[in-house]
mmCIF file of C-alpha atoms and ligand atoms in Angstrom:
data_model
loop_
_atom_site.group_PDB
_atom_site.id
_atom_site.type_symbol
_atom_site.label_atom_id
_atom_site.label_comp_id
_atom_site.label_asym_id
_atom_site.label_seq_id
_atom_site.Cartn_x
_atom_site.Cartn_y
_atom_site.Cartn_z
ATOM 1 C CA UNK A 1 -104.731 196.781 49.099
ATOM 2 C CA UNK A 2 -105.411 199.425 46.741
ATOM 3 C CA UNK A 3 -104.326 199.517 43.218
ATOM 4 C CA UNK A 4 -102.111 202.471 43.514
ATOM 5 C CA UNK A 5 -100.713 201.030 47.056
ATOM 6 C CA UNK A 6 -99.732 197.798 45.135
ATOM 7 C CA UNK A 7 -97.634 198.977 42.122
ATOM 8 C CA UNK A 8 -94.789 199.621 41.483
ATOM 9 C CA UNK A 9 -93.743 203.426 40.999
ATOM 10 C CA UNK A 10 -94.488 204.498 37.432
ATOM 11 C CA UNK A 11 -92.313 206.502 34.829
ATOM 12 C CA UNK A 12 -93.744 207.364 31.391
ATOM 13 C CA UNK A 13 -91.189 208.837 28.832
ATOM 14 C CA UNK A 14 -91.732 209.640 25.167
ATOM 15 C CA UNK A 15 -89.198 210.572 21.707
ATOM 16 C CA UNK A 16 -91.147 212.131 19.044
ATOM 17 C CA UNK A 17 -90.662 210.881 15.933
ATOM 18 C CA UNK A 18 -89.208 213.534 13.493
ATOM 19 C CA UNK A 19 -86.006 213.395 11.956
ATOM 20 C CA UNK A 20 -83.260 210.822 13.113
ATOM 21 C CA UNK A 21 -82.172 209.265 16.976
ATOM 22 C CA UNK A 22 -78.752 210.386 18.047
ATOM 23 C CA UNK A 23 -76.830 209.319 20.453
ATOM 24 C CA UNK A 24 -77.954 212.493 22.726
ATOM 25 C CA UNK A 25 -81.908 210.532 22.433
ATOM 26 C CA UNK A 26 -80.050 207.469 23.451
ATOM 27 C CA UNK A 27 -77.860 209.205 26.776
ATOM 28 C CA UNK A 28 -80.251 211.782 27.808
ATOM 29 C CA UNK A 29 -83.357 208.953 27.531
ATOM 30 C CA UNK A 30 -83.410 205.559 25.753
ATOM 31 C CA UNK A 31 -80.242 204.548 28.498
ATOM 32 C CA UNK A 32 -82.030 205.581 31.263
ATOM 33 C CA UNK A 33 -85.489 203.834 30.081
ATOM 34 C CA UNK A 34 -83.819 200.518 29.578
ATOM 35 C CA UNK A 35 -81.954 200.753 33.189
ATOM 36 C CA UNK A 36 -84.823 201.361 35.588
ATOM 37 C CA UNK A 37 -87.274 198.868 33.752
ATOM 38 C CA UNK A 38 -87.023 196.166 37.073
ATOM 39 C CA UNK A 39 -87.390 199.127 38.870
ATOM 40 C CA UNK A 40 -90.408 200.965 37.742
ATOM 41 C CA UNK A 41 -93.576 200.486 35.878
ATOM 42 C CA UNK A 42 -93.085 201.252 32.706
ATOM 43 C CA UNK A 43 -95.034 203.212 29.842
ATOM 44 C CA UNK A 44 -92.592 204.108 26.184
ATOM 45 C CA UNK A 45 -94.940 206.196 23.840
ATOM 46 C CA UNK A 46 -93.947 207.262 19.964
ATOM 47 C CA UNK A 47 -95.199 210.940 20.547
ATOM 48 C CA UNK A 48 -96.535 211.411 16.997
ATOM 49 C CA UNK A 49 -99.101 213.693 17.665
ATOM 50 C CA UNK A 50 -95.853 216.398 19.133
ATOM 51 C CA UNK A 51 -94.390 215.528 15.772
ATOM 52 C CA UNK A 52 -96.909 217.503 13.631
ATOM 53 C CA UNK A 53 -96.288 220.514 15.377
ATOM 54 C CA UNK A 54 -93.200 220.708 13.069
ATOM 55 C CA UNK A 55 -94.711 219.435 9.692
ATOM 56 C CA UNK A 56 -91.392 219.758 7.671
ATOM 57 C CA UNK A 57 -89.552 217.472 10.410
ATOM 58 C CA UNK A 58 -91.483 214.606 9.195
ATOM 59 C CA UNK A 59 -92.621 215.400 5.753
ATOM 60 C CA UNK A 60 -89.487 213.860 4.116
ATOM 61 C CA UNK A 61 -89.298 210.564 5.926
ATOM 62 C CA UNK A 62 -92.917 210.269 5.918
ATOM 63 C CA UNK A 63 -94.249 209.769 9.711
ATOM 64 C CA UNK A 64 -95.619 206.414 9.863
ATOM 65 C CA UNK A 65 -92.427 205.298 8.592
ATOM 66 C CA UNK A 66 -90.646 207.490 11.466
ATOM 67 C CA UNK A 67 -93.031 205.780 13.982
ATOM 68 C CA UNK A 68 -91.933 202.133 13.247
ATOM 69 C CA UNK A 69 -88.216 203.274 13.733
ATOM 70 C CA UNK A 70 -88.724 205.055 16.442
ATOM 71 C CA UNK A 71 -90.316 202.589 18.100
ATOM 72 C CA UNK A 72 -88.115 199.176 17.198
ATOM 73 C CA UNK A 73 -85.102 201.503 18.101
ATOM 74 C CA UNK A 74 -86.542 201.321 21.555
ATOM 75 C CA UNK A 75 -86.666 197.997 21.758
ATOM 76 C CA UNK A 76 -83.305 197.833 20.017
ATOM 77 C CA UNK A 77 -81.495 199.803 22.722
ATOM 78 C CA UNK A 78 -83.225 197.079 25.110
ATOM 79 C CA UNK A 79 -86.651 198.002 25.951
ATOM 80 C CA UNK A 80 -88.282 195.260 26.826
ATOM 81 C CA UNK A 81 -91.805 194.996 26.108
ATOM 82 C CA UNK A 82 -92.574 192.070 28.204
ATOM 83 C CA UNK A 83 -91.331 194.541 30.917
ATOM 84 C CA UNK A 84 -92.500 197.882 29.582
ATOM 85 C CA UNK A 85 -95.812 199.014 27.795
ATOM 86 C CA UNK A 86 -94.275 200.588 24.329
ATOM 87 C CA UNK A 87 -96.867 202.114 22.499
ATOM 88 C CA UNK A 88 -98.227 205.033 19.596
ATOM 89 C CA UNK A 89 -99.444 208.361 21.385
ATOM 90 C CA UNK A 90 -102.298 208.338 18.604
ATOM 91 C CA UNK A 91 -103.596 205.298 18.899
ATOM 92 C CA UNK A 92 -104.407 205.868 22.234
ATOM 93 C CA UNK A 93 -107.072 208.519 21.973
ATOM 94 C CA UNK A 94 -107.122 210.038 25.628
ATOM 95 C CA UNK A 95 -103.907 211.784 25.242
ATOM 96 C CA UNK A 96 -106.098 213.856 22.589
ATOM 97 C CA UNK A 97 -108.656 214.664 24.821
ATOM 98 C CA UNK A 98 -106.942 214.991 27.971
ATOM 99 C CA UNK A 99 -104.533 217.629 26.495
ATOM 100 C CA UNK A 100 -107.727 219.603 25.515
ATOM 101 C CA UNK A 101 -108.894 220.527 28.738
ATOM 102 C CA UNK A 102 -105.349 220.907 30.338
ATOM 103 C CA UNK A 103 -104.653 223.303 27.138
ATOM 104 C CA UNK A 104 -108.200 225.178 29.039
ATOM 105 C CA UNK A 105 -106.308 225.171 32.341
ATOM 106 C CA UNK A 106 -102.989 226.980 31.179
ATOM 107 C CA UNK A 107 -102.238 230.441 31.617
ATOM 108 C CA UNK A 108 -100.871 231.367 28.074
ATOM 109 C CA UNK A 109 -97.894 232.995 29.774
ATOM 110 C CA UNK A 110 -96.998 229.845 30.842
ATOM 111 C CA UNK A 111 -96.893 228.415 27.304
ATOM 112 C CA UNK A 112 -95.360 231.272 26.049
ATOM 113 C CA UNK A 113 -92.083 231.582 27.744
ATOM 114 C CA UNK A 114 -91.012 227.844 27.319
ATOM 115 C CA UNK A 115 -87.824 227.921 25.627
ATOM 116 C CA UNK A 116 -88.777 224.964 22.801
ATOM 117 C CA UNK A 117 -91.683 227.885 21.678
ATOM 118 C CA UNK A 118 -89.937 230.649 22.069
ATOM 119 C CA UNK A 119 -86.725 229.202 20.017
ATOM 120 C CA UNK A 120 -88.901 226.570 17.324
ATOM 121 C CA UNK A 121 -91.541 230.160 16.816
ATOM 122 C CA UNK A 122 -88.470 232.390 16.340
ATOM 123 C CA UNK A 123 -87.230 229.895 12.902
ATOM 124 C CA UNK A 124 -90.136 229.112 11.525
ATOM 125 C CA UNK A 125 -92.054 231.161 8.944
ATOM 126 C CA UNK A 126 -95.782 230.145 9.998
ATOM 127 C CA UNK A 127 -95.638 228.354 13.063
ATOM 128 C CA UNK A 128 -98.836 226.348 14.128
ATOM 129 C CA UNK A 129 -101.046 226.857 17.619
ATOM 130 C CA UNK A 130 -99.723 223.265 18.415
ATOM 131 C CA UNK A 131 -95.988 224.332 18.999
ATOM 132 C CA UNK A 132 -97.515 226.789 21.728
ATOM 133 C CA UNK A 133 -100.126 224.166 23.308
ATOM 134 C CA UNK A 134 -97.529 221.368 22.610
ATOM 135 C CA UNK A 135 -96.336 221.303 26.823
ATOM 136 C CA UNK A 136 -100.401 220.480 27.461
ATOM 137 C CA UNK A 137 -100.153 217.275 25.070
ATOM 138 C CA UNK A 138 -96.846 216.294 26.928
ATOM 139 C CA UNK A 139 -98.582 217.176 30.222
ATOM 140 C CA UNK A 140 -101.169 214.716 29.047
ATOM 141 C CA UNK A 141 -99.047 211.888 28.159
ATOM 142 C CA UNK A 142 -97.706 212.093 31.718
ATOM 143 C CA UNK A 143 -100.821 212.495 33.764
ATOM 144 C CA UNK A 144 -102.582 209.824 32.206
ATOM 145 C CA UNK A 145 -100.388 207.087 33.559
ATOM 146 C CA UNK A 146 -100.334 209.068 36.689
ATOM 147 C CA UNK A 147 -96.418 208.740 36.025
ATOM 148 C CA UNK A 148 -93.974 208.873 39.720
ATOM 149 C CA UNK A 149 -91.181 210.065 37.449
ATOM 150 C CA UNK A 150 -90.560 211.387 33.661
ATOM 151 C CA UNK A 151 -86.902 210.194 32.807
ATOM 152 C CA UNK A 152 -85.749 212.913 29.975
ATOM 153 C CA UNK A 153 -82.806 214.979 28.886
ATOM 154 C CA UNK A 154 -81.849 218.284 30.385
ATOM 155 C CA UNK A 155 -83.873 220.041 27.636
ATOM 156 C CA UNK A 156 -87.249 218.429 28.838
ATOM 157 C CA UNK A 157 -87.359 219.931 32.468
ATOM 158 C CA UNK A 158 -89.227 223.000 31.747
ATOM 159 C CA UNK A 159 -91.462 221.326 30.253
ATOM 160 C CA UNK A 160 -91.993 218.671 33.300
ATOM 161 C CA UNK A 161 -92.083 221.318 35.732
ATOM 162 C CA UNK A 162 -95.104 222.876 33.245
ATOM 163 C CA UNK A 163 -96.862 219.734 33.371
ATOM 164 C CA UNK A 164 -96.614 219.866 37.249
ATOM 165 C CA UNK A 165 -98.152 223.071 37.551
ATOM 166 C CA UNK A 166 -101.170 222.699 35.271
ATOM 167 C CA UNK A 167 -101.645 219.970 37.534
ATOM 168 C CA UNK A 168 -101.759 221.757 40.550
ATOM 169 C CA UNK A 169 -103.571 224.121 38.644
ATOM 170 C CA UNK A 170 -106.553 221.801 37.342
ATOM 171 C CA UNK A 171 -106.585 219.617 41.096
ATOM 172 C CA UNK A 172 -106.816 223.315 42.545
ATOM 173 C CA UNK A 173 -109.983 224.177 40.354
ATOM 174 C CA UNK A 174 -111.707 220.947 40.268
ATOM 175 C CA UNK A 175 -110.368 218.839 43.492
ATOM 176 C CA UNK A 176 -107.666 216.591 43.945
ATOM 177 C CA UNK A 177 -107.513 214.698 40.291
ATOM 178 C CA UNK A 178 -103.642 214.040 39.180
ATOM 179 C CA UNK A 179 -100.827 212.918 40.624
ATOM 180 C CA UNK A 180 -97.342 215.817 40.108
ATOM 181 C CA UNK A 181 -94.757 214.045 38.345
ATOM 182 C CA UNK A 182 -91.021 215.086 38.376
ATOM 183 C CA UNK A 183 -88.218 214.944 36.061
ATOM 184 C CA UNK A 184 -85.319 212.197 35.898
ATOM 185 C CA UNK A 185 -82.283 213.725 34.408
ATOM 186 C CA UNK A 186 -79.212 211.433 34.284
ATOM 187 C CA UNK A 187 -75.857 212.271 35.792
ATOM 188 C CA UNK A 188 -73.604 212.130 32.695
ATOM 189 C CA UNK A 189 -75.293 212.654 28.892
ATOM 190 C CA UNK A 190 -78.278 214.626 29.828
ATOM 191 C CA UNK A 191 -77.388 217.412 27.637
ATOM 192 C CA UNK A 192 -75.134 216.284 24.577
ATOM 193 C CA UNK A 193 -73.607 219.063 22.351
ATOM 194 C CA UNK A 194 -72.973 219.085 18.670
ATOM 195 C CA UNK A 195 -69.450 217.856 17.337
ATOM 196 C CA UNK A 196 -69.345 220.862 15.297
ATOM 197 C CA UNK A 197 -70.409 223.158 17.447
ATOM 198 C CA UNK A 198 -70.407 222.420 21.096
ATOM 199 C CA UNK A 199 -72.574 225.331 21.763
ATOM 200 C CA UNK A 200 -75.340 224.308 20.659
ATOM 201 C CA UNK A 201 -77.597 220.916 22.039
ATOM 202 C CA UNK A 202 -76.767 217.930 18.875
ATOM 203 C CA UNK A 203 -80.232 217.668 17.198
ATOM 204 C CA UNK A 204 -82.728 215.862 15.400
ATOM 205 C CA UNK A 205 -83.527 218.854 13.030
ATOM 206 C CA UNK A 206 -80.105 219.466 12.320
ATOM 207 C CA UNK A 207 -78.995 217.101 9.049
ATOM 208 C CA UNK A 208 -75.338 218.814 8.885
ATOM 209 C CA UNK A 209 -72.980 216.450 8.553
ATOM 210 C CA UNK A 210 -70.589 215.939 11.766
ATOM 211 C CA UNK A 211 -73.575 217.305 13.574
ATOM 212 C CA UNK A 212 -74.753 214.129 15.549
ATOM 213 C CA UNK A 213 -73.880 210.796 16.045
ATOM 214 C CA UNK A 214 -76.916 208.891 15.006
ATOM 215 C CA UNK A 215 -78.068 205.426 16.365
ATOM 216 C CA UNK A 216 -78.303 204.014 12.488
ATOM 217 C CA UNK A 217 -75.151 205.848 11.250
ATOM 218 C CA UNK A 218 -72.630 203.514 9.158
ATOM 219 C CA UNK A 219 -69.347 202.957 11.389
ATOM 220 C CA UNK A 220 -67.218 205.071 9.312
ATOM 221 C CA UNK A 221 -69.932 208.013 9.528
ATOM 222 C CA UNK A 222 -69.798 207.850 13.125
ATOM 223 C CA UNK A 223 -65.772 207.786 13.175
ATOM 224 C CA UNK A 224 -65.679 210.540 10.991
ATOM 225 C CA UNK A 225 -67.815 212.595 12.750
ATOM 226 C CA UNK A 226 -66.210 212.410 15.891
ATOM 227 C CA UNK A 227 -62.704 212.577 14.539
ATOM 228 C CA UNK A 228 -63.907 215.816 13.173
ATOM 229 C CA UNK A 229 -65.455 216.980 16.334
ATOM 230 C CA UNK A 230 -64.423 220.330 17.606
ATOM 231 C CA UNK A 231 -62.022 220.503 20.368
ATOM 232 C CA UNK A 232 -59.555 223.876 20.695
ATOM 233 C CA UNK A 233 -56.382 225.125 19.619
ATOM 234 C CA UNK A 234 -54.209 223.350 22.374
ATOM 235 C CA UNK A 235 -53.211 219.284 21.541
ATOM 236 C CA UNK A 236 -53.671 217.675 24.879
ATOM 237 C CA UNK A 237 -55.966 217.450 27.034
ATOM 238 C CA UNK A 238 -55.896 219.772 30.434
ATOM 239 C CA UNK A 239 -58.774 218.556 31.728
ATOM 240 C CA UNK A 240 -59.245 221.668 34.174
ATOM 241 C CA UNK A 241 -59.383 223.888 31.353
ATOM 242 C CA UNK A 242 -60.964 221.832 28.891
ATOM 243 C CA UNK A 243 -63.198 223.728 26.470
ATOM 244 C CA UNK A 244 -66.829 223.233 25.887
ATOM 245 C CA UNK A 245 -66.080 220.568 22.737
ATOM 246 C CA UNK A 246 -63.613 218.530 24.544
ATOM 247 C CA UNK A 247 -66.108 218.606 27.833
ATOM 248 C CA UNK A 248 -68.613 217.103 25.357
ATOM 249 C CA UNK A 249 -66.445 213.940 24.160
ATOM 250 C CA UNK A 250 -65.528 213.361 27.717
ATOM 251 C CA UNK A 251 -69.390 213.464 29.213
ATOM 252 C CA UNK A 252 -70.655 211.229 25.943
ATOM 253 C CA UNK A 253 -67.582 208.861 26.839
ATOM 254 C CA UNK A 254 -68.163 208.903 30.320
ATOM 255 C CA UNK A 255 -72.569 208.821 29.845
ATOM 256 C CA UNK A 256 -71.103 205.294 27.643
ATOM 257 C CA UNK A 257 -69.192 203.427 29.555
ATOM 258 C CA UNK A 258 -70.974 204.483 33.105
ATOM 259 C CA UNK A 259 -68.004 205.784 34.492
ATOM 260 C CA UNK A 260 -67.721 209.907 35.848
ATOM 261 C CA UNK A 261 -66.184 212.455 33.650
ATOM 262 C CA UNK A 262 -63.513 212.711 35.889
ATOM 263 C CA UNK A 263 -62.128 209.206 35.721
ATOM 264 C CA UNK A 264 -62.245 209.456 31.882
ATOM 265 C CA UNK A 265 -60.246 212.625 31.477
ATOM 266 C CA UNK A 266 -58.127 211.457 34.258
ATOM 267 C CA UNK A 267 -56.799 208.496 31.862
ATOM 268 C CA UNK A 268 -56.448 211.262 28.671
ATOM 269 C CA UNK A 269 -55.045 213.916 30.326
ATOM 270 C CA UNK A 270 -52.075 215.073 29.275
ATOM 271 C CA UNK A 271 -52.044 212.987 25.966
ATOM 272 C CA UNK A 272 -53.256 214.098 22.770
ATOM 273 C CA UNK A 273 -56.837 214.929 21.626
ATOM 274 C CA UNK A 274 -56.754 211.675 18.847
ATOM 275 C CA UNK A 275 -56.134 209.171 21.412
ATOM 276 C CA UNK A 276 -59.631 210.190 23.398
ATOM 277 C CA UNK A 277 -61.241 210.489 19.759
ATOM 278 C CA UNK A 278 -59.825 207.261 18.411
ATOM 279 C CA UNK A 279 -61.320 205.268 22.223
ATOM 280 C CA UNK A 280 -64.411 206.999 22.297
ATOM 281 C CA UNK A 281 -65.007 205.981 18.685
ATOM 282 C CA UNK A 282 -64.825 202.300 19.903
ATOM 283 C CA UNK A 283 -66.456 202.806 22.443
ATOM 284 C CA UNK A 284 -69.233 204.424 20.713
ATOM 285 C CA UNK A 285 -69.520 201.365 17.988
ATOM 286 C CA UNK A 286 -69.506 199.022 21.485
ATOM 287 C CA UNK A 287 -72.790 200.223 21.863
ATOM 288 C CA UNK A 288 -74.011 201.102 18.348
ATOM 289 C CA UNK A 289 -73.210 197.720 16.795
ATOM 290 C CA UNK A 290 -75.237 195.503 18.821
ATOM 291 C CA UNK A 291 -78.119 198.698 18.773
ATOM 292 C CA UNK A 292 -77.898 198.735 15.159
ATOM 293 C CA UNK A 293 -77.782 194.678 14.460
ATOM 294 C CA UNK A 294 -81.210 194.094 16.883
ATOM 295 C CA UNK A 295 -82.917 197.386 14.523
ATOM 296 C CA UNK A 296 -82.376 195.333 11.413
ATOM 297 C CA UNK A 297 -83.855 192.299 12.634
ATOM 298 C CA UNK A 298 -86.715 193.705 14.215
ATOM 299 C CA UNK A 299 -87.388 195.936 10.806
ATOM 300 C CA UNK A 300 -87.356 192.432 9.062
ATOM 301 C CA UNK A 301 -90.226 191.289 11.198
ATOM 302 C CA UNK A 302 -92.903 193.611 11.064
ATOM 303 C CA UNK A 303 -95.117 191.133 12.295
ATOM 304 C CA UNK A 304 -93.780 190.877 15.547
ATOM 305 C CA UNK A 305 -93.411 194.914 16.277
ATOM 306 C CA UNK A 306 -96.943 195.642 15.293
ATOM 307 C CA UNK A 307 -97.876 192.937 17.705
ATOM 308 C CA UNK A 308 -95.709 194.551 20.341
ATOM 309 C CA UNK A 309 -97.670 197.876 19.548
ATOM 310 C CA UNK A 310 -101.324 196.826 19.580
ATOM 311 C CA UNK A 311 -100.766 195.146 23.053
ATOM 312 C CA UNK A 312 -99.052 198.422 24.132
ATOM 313 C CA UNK A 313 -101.502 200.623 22.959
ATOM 314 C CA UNK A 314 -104.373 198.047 24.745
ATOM 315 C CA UNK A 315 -102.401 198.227 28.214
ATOM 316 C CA UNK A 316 -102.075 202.020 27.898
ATOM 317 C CA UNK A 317 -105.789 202.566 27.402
ATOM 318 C CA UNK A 318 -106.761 200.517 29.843
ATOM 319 C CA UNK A 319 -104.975 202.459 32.379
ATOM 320 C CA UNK A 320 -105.184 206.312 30.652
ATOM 321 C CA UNK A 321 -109.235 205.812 30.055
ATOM 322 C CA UNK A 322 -109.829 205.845 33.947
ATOM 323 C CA UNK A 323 -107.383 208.702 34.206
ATOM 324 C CA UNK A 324 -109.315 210.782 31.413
ATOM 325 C CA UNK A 325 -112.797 209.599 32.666
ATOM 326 C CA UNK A 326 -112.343 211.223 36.290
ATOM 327 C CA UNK A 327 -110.830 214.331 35.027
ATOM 328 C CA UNK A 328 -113.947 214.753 32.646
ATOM 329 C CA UNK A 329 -115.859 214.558 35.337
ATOM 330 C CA UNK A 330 -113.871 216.602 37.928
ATOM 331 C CA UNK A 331 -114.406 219.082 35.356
ATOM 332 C CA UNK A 332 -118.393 218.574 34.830
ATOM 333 C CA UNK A 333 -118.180 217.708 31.040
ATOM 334 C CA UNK A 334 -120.904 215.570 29.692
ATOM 335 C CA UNK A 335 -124.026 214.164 31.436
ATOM 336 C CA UNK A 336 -122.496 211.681 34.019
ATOM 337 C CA UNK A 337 -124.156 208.860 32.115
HETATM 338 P P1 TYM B 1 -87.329 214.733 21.896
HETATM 339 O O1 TYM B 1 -87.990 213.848 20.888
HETATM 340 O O2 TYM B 1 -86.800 216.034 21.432
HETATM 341 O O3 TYM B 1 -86.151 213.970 22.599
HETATM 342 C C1 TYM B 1 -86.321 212.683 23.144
HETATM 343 C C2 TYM B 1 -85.509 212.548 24.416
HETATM 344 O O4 TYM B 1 -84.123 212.757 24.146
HETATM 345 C C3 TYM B 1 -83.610 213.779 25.013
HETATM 346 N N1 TYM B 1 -82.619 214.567 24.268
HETATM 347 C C4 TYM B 1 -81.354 214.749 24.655
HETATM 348 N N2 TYM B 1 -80.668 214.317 25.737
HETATM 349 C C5 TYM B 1 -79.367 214.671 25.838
HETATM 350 N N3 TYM B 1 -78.728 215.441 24.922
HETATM 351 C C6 TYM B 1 -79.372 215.902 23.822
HETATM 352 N N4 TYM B 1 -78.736 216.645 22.918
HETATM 353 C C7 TYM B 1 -80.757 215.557 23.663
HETATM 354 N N5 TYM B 1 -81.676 215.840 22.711
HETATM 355 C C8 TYM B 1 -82.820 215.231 23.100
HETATM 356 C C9 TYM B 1 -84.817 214.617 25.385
HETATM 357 O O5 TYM B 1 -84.609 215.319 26.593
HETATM 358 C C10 TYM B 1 -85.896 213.566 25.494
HETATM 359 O O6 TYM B 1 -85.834 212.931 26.769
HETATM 360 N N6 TYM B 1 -91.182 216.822 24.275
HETATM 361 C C11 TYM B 1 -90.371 215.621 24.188
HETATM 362 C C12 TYM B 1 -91.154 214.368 23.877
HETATM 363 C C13 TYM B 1 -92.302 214.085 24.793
HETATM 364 C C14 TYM B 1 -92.197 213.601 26.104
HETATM 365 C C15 TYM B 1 -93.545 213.418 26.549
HETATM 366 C C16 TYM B 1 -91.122 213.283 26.933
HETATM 367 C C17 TYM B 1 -93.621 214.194 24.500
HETATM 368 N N7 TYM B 1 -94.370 213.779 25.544
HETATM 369 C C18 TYM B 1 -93.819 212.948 27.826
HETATM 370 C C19 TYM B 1 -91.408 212.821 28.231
HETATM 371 C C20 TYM B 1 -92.751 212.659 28.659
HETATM 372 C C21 TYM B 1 -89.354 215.811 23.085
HETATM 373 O O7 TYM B 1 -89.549 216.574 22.181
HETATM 374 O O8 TYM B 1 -88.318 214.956 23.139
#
């Protein structure tokens, strides 16, 4: 049997590691990641390379720093690494290379109507050329592993969709080289709003208090944030005409818990806004305590996560170097030697 007849179906999923995991990271990915590890093959990178494109993300943290949380908070929210290859995107030098000649192979339309450019090159003052080639470095990261499926938020699509075009696009230029990948969006949490402003998707880059509800918050951050949250004018929830801030406590209650939005409002409705804000907060800190007890431990250990992260970074090259190697050669670089 063939290697790629044997194994199981592959995912590959990445967070990069600028500014701090909320609970959107953990609903719209980490959740996902840590449910279909029987299920799939698994490959977790630390996308440190897509953090640069925003220097002032990771300036103040200081990105190695951001790298080793990043990555124990995957293993905190139950990643397991005897189950799941959890490694650095730098240290495995083919995601480099690779993204060079897929950055060759797309159109600059294409990179230049995602939404992440056109909204990240609209704020900043000097933007760098890596926020435009940025979807050919996450096309990389998938292609190497020849990944089945890309579990992500709602925000990610476009730029899984991109990565299966420049696919096509290379396997149409130089013969059949890559496998397409498609996205894995979750039911419930795959687009989390900010408490303070439902319109807009809760961020990493956004420090605002009552903004997010991040995975290392203190309890009584994390309660005060969502008894703050915005809701509406009205007192009790109707859930058929429930605005976009009280839709967003529901789905992040329901994304929790596993249950549909539906059965959640169906036990609120009617009562008062503080009794959904005063549940969800416990069941929030259900599933932050335990997060946030495992993330101190495995901090104190060092030892044991950069252990975790040289044999993930091993396993991934092992399996990306073949990848890169034929698609160097589909393309005629080098001597063949
Ligand atoms: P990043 O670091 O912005 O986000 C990490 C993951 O969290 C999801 N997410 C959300 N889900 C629900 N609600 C939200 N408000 C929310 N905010 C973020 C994202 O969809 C993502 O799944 N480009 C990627 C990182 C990346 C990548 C990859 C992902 C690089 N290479 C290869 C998959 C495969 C990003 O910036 O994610």
């Amino acid at each position: 049997m063939s290697e790629s007849s044997r194994r199981k179906p592959r995912v590959l999923s990445g967070v990069q590691p600028s500014g701090s995991l909320h609970i959107g990271n953990y609903l719209g990915a980490l959740l996902q990641w840590r449910d279909l590890q029987d299920t799939y093959e698994n490959f977790f990178c630390v996308v440190d390379l897509h953090a640069l494109t925003v220097p002032e993300n990771v300036k103040a943290a200081g990105l190695r720093e951001k790298t080793l949380e990043v990555a124990a908070l995957y293993l905190a929210s139950g990643i397991d690494p005897a189950r799941s290859t959890v490694f650095v995107q730098s240290e495995v030098a083919a995601h480099a290379e690779l993204a060079w000649l897929l950055t060759c192979v797309s159109p600059l339309g294409w990179l230049q109507r995602m939404t992440q450019f056109k909204t990240k090159s609209d704020v900043a003052s000097t933007v760098g050329a890596g926020l435009l080639t940025y979807p050919a470095l996450m096309a990389a990261d998938i292609l190497l592993y020849e990944a089945d499926q890309v579990p992500v938020g709602a925000d990610q699509k476009q730029h899984i969709e991109l990565a299966r075009d420049v696919a096509a696009r290379f396997n149409d230029m130089f013969g059949p080289t890559f496998k397409l990948p498609n996205p894995m969006i979750p039911p419930t949490g795959a687009r989390v709003m900010g408490l303070d402003n439902p319109e807009q998707k809760m961020s990493k880059s956004i420090s605002a208090p009552g903004h997010a509800i991040g995975l290392l918050d203190p309890p009584n951050v994390v309660k005060k944030a969502i008894m703050r949250a915005v809701t509406d004018t009205g007192s009790e929830l109707v859930w058929a005409e429930a605005s976009p801030g009280v839709k967003n406590l529901i789905s992040i209650f329901a994304a929790i818990t596993g249950e549909s939005a539906d059965a959640v409002a169906a036990r609120y409705e009617g009562r008062g806004y503080g009794y959904l804000k005063k549940d969800l907060v416990d069941a929030v800190e259900g599933a932050l305590l335990p997060l946030r007890a495992r993330y101190t431990e495995l901090r104190a250990d060092p030892t044991y996560l950069n252990e975790v992260l040289d044999a993930g970074a091993e396993r991934a090259r092992s399996v990306a170097e073949p990848v890169l190697a034929r698609a160097k050669a589909a393309a005629g670089l080098g001597r063949g030697r």
